[in-house]
Amino acid sequence: MAKQGIRRRGQQQVEDVSGNGRPADLGVLQSLVTEMLLALGEKPGRNGLLKTPERVAKALAFMTQGYHRDIDHLLNGALFPIEYDEMVIVKDIDFFSMCEHHLLPFYGKVHVGYLPNKKVVGLSKIPRIVDTFARRLQVQERFTVQIAETLKSKLNAHGVGVVVEARHLCMMMRGVEKQNTIAVSSSMLGAFRSQPQTRLEFLKLIRRGSVGDSD
Ligand SMILES: [Zn+2]
C-alpha cells in the first residue's frame, strides 16, 4: 500500500475557514447546478435530471454544514475535571470531507491522542469535532492542524497528536489516477512534539488495525 507522507507539526498559520455564518443558499445552488449541467452538455430537463439540482444543492449544504457549527457549543457541558494524566486515544474515526481544489471527496480515518491537564472531554465529542472540520471545503493538512489546535486550546492539554489517513478522489479518479495511495498527515503539539517518547507511544498505539494494514 503506497503511503504518501505530509508532515505538519502545527508550525504554519492556519487559514481561517470559519465561513460567513449563513446557511447555504439552496435556491442559488440549484440554479447553478442547472447551469453546470447545461455547460457539461446535458439536458437538465430530461427525466433523470429533473430533481438533480435540488438534490445536489441539499447534498452540498449537508457536506458543508461544519461552517455553521460552534465548537464551544458542541463542547458545552462535556469537559470533566479529572486527576488522570495518562494518554487518551480515540482512533479510527471515519470522516468524509471535500477537497477545496476540486470539490471532490476525500475520506479516511482520524486518530487522536492527548495528554490531559486536569480535564478530559467526553469521548463522543472528539468525532463530532472531527465532523465539524470535515464538513467544510478542506485541504488535508489544514483539517489535521485544526483538530489538533482545537483540542489543545479547549482542553488546555499537555499535548495533542492527530494523524489523518485519507484517500482523495481527485487523485484516484483523475490526474495521476493513483488508486491505492493514502495521504498521511500529522500534527503534534505540546508534549507530543517535544517528547519523542510520547509521540512514539501514540504512534504505536494507533498503528494496529489502521487503514492500509493487512493484519
Ligand atoms: Zn483535490
mmCIF file of C-alpha atoms in Angstrom, residues 1 60 62-63 82 140 154 156 170 210:
data_model
loop_
_atom_site.group_PDB
_atom_site.id
_atom_site.type_symbol
_atom_site.label_atom_id
_atom_site.label_comp_id
_atom_site.label_asym_id
_atom_site.label_seq_id
_atom_site.Cartn_x
_atom_site.Cartn_y
_atom_site.Cartn_z
ATOM 1 C CA MET A 1 0.000 0.000 0.000
ATOM 2 C CA LEU A 60 -23.658 20.289 -0.780
ATOM 3 C CA PHE A 62 -25.129 18.970 4.219
ATOM 4 C CA MET A 63 -21.487 18.377 3.370
ATOM 5 C CA ILE A 82 -10.224 14.682 36.488
ATOM 6 C CA GLN A 140 -5.985 17.547 4.474
ATOM 7 C CA LYS A 154 -10.178 23.847 24.501
ATOM 8 C CA ASN A 156 -5.560 23.070 27.729
ATOM 9 C CA CYS A 170 -9.205 13.887 -7.076
ATOM 10 C CA SER A 210 -5.371 1.248 10.958
#
